[in-house]
Short mmCIF file of C-alpha atoms in Angstrom, two decimals:
data_model
loop_
_atom_site.label_atom_id
_atom_site.label_comp_id
_atom_site.label_asym_id
_atom_site.label_seq_id
_atom_site.Cartn_x
_atom_site.Cartn_y
_atom_site.Cartn_z
CA UNK A 1 -20.83 -8.93 1.62
CA UNK A 2 -20.78 -9.63 -2.11
CA UNK A 3 -17.54 -11.16 -3.35
CA UNK A 4 -16.46 -12.22 -6.81
CA UNK A 5 -13.15 -14.07 -7.09
CA UNK A 6 -11.67 -14.82 -10.49
CA UNK A 7 -9.03 -17.45 -11.16
CA UNK A 8 -7.42 -19.32 -14.01
CA UNK A 9 -5.57 -16.55 -15.80
CA UNK A 10 -2.07 -17.03 -17.11
CA UNK A 11 0.19 -17.19 -20.13
CA UNK A 12 -1.04 -19.03 -23.20
CA UNK A 13 0.27 -19.35 -26.75
CA UNK A 14 -1.58 -17.78 -29.67
CA UNK A 15 -4.16 -20.26 -30.91
CA UNK A 16 -4.39 -21.86 -27.50
CA UNK A 17 -7.26 -22.19 -25.04
CA UNK A 18 -7.86 -21.17 -21.46
CA UNK A 19 -10.77 -21.26 -19.03
CA UNK A 20 -11.16 -18.63 -16.34
CA UNK A 21 -13.57 -18.96 -13.46
CA UNK A 22 -15.37 -16.62 -11.09
CA UNK A 23 -16.81 -17.75 -7.77
CA UNK A 24 -19.49 -15.58 -6.27
CA UNK A 25 -20.65 -15.29 -2.66
CA UNK A 26 -22.81 -13.04 -0.54
CA UNK A 27 -25.71 -12.94 -3.00
CA UNK A 28 -28.15 -15.29 -4.70
CA UNK A 29 -25.90 -16.40 -7.54
CA UNK A 30 -28.58 -18.31 -9.41
CA UNK A 31 -30.72 -15.18 -9.78
CA UNK A 32 -27.93 -12.95 -11.01
CA UNK A 33 -27.14 -11.97 -14.56
CA UNK A 34 -23.37 -12.09 -14.90
CA UNK A 35 -20.90 -10.61 -17.32
CA UNK A 36 -17.25 -10.54 -18.30
CA UNK A 37 -15.50 -7.22 -18.99
CA UNK A 38 -11.87 -6.92 -20.03
CA UNK A 39 -9.21 -4.25 -20.11
CA UNK A 40 -6.25 -4.64 -22.43
CA UNK A 41 -2.99 -2.94 -21.39
CA UNK A 42 -3.17 0.82 -21.79
CA UNK A 43 -6.74 0.79 -23.06
CA UNK A 44 -10.25 1.20 -21.71
CA UNK A 45 -12.99 -1.18 -20.66
CA UNK A 46 -14.55 -3.61 -23.13
CA UNK A 47 -17.64 -5.74 -22.58
CA UNK A 48 -16.94 -9.36 -23.52
CA UNK A 49 -20.33 -10.92 -22.96
CA UNK A 50 -22.97 -11.86 -20.45
CA UNK A 51 -25.27 -14.64 -19.37
CA UNK A 52 -28.78 -14.37 -18.01
CA UNK A 53 -30.05 -16.33 -15.04
CA UNK A 54 -31.46 -19.76 -15.86
CA UNK A 55 -34.93 -18.68 -14.80
CA UNK A 56 -34.75 -16.03 -17.50
CA UNK A 57 -33.46 -18.43 -20.12
CA UNK A 58 -29.75 -18.62 -19.32
CA UNK A 59 -28.97 -17.13 -22.72
CA UNK A 60 -25.67 -15.53 -23.64
CA UNK A 61 -24.55 -12.62 -25.78
CA UNK A 62 -21.04 -11.79 -26.91
CA UNK A 63 -18.99 -8.98 -28.35
CA UNK A 64 -18.23 -9.41 -32.03
CA UNK A 65 -14.50 -9.63 -31.29
CA UNK A 66 -14.98 -12.87 -29.33
CA UNK A 67 -18.13 -14.38 -30.87
CA UNK A 68 -17.49 -17.98 -31.89
CA UNK A 69 -14.26 -18.21 -29.86
CA UNK A 70 -15.40 -17.50 -26.30
CA UNK A 71 -18.16 -19.26 -24.36
CA UNK A 72 -19.72 -18.05 -21.12
CA UNK A 73 -21.39 -20.62 -18.88
CA UNK A 74 -22.49 -20.95 -15.30
CA UNK A 75 -22.80 -23.65 -12.66
CA UNK A 76 -25.29 -22.37 -10.13
CA UNK A 77 -24.67 -25.38 -7.86
CA UNK A 78 -21.10 -24.14 -7.46
CA UNK A 79 -21.84 -20.40 -7.59
CA UNK A 80 -19.37 -20.25 -10.46
CA UNK A 81 -19.21 -18.37 -13.73
CA UNK A 82 -16.90 -19.54 -16.50
CA UNK A 83 -15.29 -18.00 -19.55
CA UNK A 84 -13.93 -20.59 -21.96
CA UNK A 85 -11.55 -18.97 -24.42
CA UNK A 86 -10.33 -20.73 -27.57
CA UNK A 87 -8.33 -19.69 -30.64
CA UNK A 88 -6.74 -17.00 -28.51
CA UNK A 89 -5.10 -14.03 -30.19
CA UNK A 90 -2.47 -11.63 -28.89
CA UNK A 91 -5.15 -8.94 -28.80
CA UNK A 92 -7.07 -10.98 -26.21
CA UNK A 93 -4.34 -10.11 -23.69
CA UNK A 94 -6.17 -8.30 -20.90
CA UNK A 95 -7.34 -8.30 -17.33
CA UNK A 96 -10.67 -10.11 -17.28
CA UNK A 97 -13.25 -9.04 -14.71
CA UNK A 98 -16.44 -10.84 -13.84
CA UNK A 99 -19.33 -8.66 -12.78
CA UNK A 100 -22.90 -8.85 -11.61
CA UNK A 101 -25.61 -6.76 -13.19
CA UNK A 102 -28.02 -4.59 -11.27
CA UNK A 103 -31.50 -6.13 -11.27
CA UNK A 104 -33.30 -4.78 -14.30
CA UNK A 105 -30.29 -3.02 -15.79
CA UNK A 106 -27.12 -4.21 -17.48
CA UNK A 107 -24.93 -1.94 -15.39
CA UNK A 108 -22.26 -3.73 -13.34
CA UNK A 109 -22.62 -3.14 -9.63
CA UNK A 110 -20.09 -5.68 -8.32
CA UNK A 111 -16.74 -6.54 -9.86
CA UNK A 112 -14.08 -9.12 -9.09
CA UNK A 113 -10.44 -8.12 -8.75
CA UNK A 114 -9.71 -9.45 -12.23
CA UNK A 115 -7.47 -12.13 -13.66
CA UNK A 116 -4.71 -11.44 -16.18
CA UNK A 117 -4.67 -13.42 -19.40
CA UNK A 118 -1.55 -13.02 -21.51
CA UNK A 119 -1.48 -14.42 -25.04
CA UNK A 120 2.08 -14.55 -26.28
CA UNK A 121 4.58 -16.93 -27.79
CA UNK B 1 -23.02 -0.47 -32.40
CA UNK B 2 -23.58 2.56 -30.17
CA UNK B 3 -20.46 4.71 -29.97
CA UNK B 4 -19.83 6.48 -26.66
CA UNK B 5 -17.62 9.57 -26.91
CA UNK B 6 -16.21 11.12 -23.75
CA UNK B 7 -14.62 14.53 -23.35
CA UNK B 8 -12.15 15.66 -22.33
CA UNK B 9 -9.62 12.83 -22.41
CA UNK B 10 -8.00 14.23 -19.29
CA UNK B 11 -8.81 16.86 -16.72
CA UNK B 12 -6.66 18.78 -14.24
CA UNK B 13 -8.70 20.18 -11.36
CA UNK B 14 -7.69 21.85 -8.11
CA UNK B 15 -8.73 20.29 -4.83
CA UNK B 16 -12.19 21.50 -3.87
CA UNK B 17 -13.03 22.62 -7.39
CA UNK B 18 -15.66 21.19 -9.75
CA UNK B 19 -14.87 18.52 -12.31
CA UNK B 20 -17.18 17.99 -15.27
CA UNK B 21 -16.98 15.04 -17.65
CA UNK B 22 -19.11 14.76 -20.77
CA UNK B 23 -20.37 11.69 -22.58
CA UNK B 24 -22.18 11.63 -25.90
CA UNK B 25 -23.96 8.63 -27.38
CA UNK B 26 -24.38 8.01 -31.10
CA UNK B 27 -28.02 7.01 -30.45
CA UNK B 28 -30.56 8.02 -27.88
CA UNK B 29 -30.36 6.11 -24.62
CA UNK B 30 -33.79 7.29 -23.49
CA UNK B 31 -36.38 4.53 -23.57
CA UNK B 32 -39.72 6.24 -24.01
CA UNK B 33 -41.77 3.45 -22.40
CA UNK B 34 -40.22 4.00 -18.97
CA UNK B 35 -38.61 7.42 -19.46
CA UNK B 36 -35.23 6.06 -18.31
CA UNK B 37 -31.80 6.73 -19.75
CA UNK B 38 -29.71 3.55 -20.00
CA UNK B 39 -26.42 5.15 -19.00
CA UNK B 40 -23.96 4.34 -16.20
CA UNK B 41 -20.78 5.96 -14.88
CA UNK B 42 -17.81 4.12 -13.35
CA UNK B 43 -14.70 5.18 -11.48
CA UNK B 44 -11.53 3.16 -12.07
CA UNK B 45 -8.44 3.52 -9.92
CA UNK B 46 -5.13 1.78 -10.71
CA UNK B 47 -4.89 -1.72 -9.27
CA UNK B 48 -8.57 -1.83 -8.37
CA UNK B 49 -11.66 -3.01 -10.23
CA UNK B 50 -13.99 -0.36 -11.62
CA UNK B 51 -16.64 0.96 -9.26
CA UNK B 52 -20.20 1.82 -10.25
CA UNK B 53 -21.05 5.42 -9.37
CA UNK B 54 -24.25 6.24 -11.25
CA UNK B 55 -26.88 4.31 -13.20
CA UNK B 56 -30.06 5.35 -15.01
CA UNK B 57 -27.98 8.45 -15.81
CA UNK B 58 -28.61 10.09 -12.44
CA UNK B 59 -29.22 7.45 -9.74
CA UNK B 60 -26.31 7.35 -7.32
CA UNK B 61 -25.19 3.87 -6.28
CA UNK B 62 -25.44 3.14 -2.56
CA UNK B 63 -22.43 4.46 -0.65
CA UNK B 64 -21.28 6.86 -3.35
CA UNK B 65 -20.58 10.34 -1.94
CA UNK B 66 -23.12 12.97 -2.92
CA UNK B 67 -20.42 15.13 -4.51
CA UNK B 68 -20.86 12.79 -7.50
CA UNK B 69 -23.88 13.52 -9.66
CA UNK B 70 -25.08 12.50 -13.09
CA UNK B 71 -27.28 14.44 -15.46
CA UNK B 72 -28.42 14.54 -19.05
CA UNK B 73 -30.86 12.72 -21.29
CA UNK B 74 -31.10 11.27 -24.76
CA UNK B 75 -27.62 11.47 -26.21
CA UNK B 76 -25.77 13.93 -23.95
CA UNK B 77 -24.74 13.20 -20.39
CA UNK B 78 -22.54 14.70 -17.70
CA UNK B 79 -20.79 13.42 -14.60
CA UNK B 80 -20.03 16.17 -12.10
CA UNK B 81 -17.77 16.00 -9.09
CA UNK B 82 -18.81 19.06 -7.15
CA UNK B 83 -15.74 19.41 -4.95
CA UNK B 84 -12.78 17.31 -6.03
CA UNK B 85 -11.05 15.29 -3.30
CA UNK B 86 -7.64 13.64 -3.52
CA UNK B 87 -9.25 10.20 -3.51
CA UNK B 88 -11.22 11.05 -6.66
CA UNK B 89 -8.11 10.79 -8.85
CA UNK B 90 -9.09 8.05 -11.30
CA UNK B 91 -10.26 7.31 -14.80
CA UNK B 92 -14.00 7.72 -15.30
CA UNK B 93 -16.02 5.80 -17.90
CA UNK B 94 -19.55 6.11 -19.17
CA UNK B 95 -21.33 3.00 -20.44
CA UNK B 96 -24.58 2.51 -22.33
CA UNK B 97 -26.74 -0.52 -21.58
CA UNK B 98 -29.63 0.22 -23.92
CA UNK B 99 -28.38 -2.07 -26.67
CA UNK B 100 -25.96 -4.93 -26.92
CA UNK B 101 -23.11 -4.83 -27.51
CA UNK B 102 -22.75 -2.86 -24.29
CA UNK B 103 -20.24 -0.12 -24.98
CA UNK B 104 -18.02 2.15 -22.90
CA UNK B 105 -16.63 5.58 -23.54
CA UNK B 106 -12.88 5.92 -23.94
CA UNK B 107 -12.40 7.22 -20.42
CA UNK B 108 -11.50 10.55 -18.82
CA UNK B 109 -8.48 10.74 -16.55
CA UNK B 110 -8.97 13.13 -13.63
CA UNK B 111 -5.90 14.46 -11.85
CA UNK B 112 -5.13 17.12 -9.28
CA UNK B 113 -3.82 20.46 -10.51
#
């Protein structure tokens, strides 16, 4: 059974930093393309960014709203995906989900339960 | 960026009746080289993560009931729930994955009449 478990969310001051993690199991983590999707309170879903598998370059892409502030990385030895967030803004407050992509398509077939990040003073 | 526009914003449907949700893309999602539409549909219930229902515009994800179907091509797509069940109350989102940034529609809330 595929499982994705996020952790590391919490309350952080504007301008601060936070790293959230996602541990995957039940699938070949190293082969998977992974993404982060967020949902701010009362709004819809927003793609944050994704990372390819290392065999396909391990490259990342980001939404414009987070480019230069957020970094996605992966440690395949630990089956873990990371989202490093810096220079946080109040509008980054959201539930952050990690997801896997279907092979050959950037549609998210598995999702974690999400971790809440609150940016507030 | 590709803009995804869903309609209606909300839908009241009687149990057992058909629910139809529309999604329009600002650019074609049909890739001519493989004749596939890069469009997915998700169901999102409160307190749960979103669930993939449909990808390639009309391919049902494993385990998804066959009352859910996707149709359309190019820029206009539809998600149909043929006979609404109580457990289908949720917000439904379309998403394009043809271009980055990946973009979602604004969502359609489906409730029981």
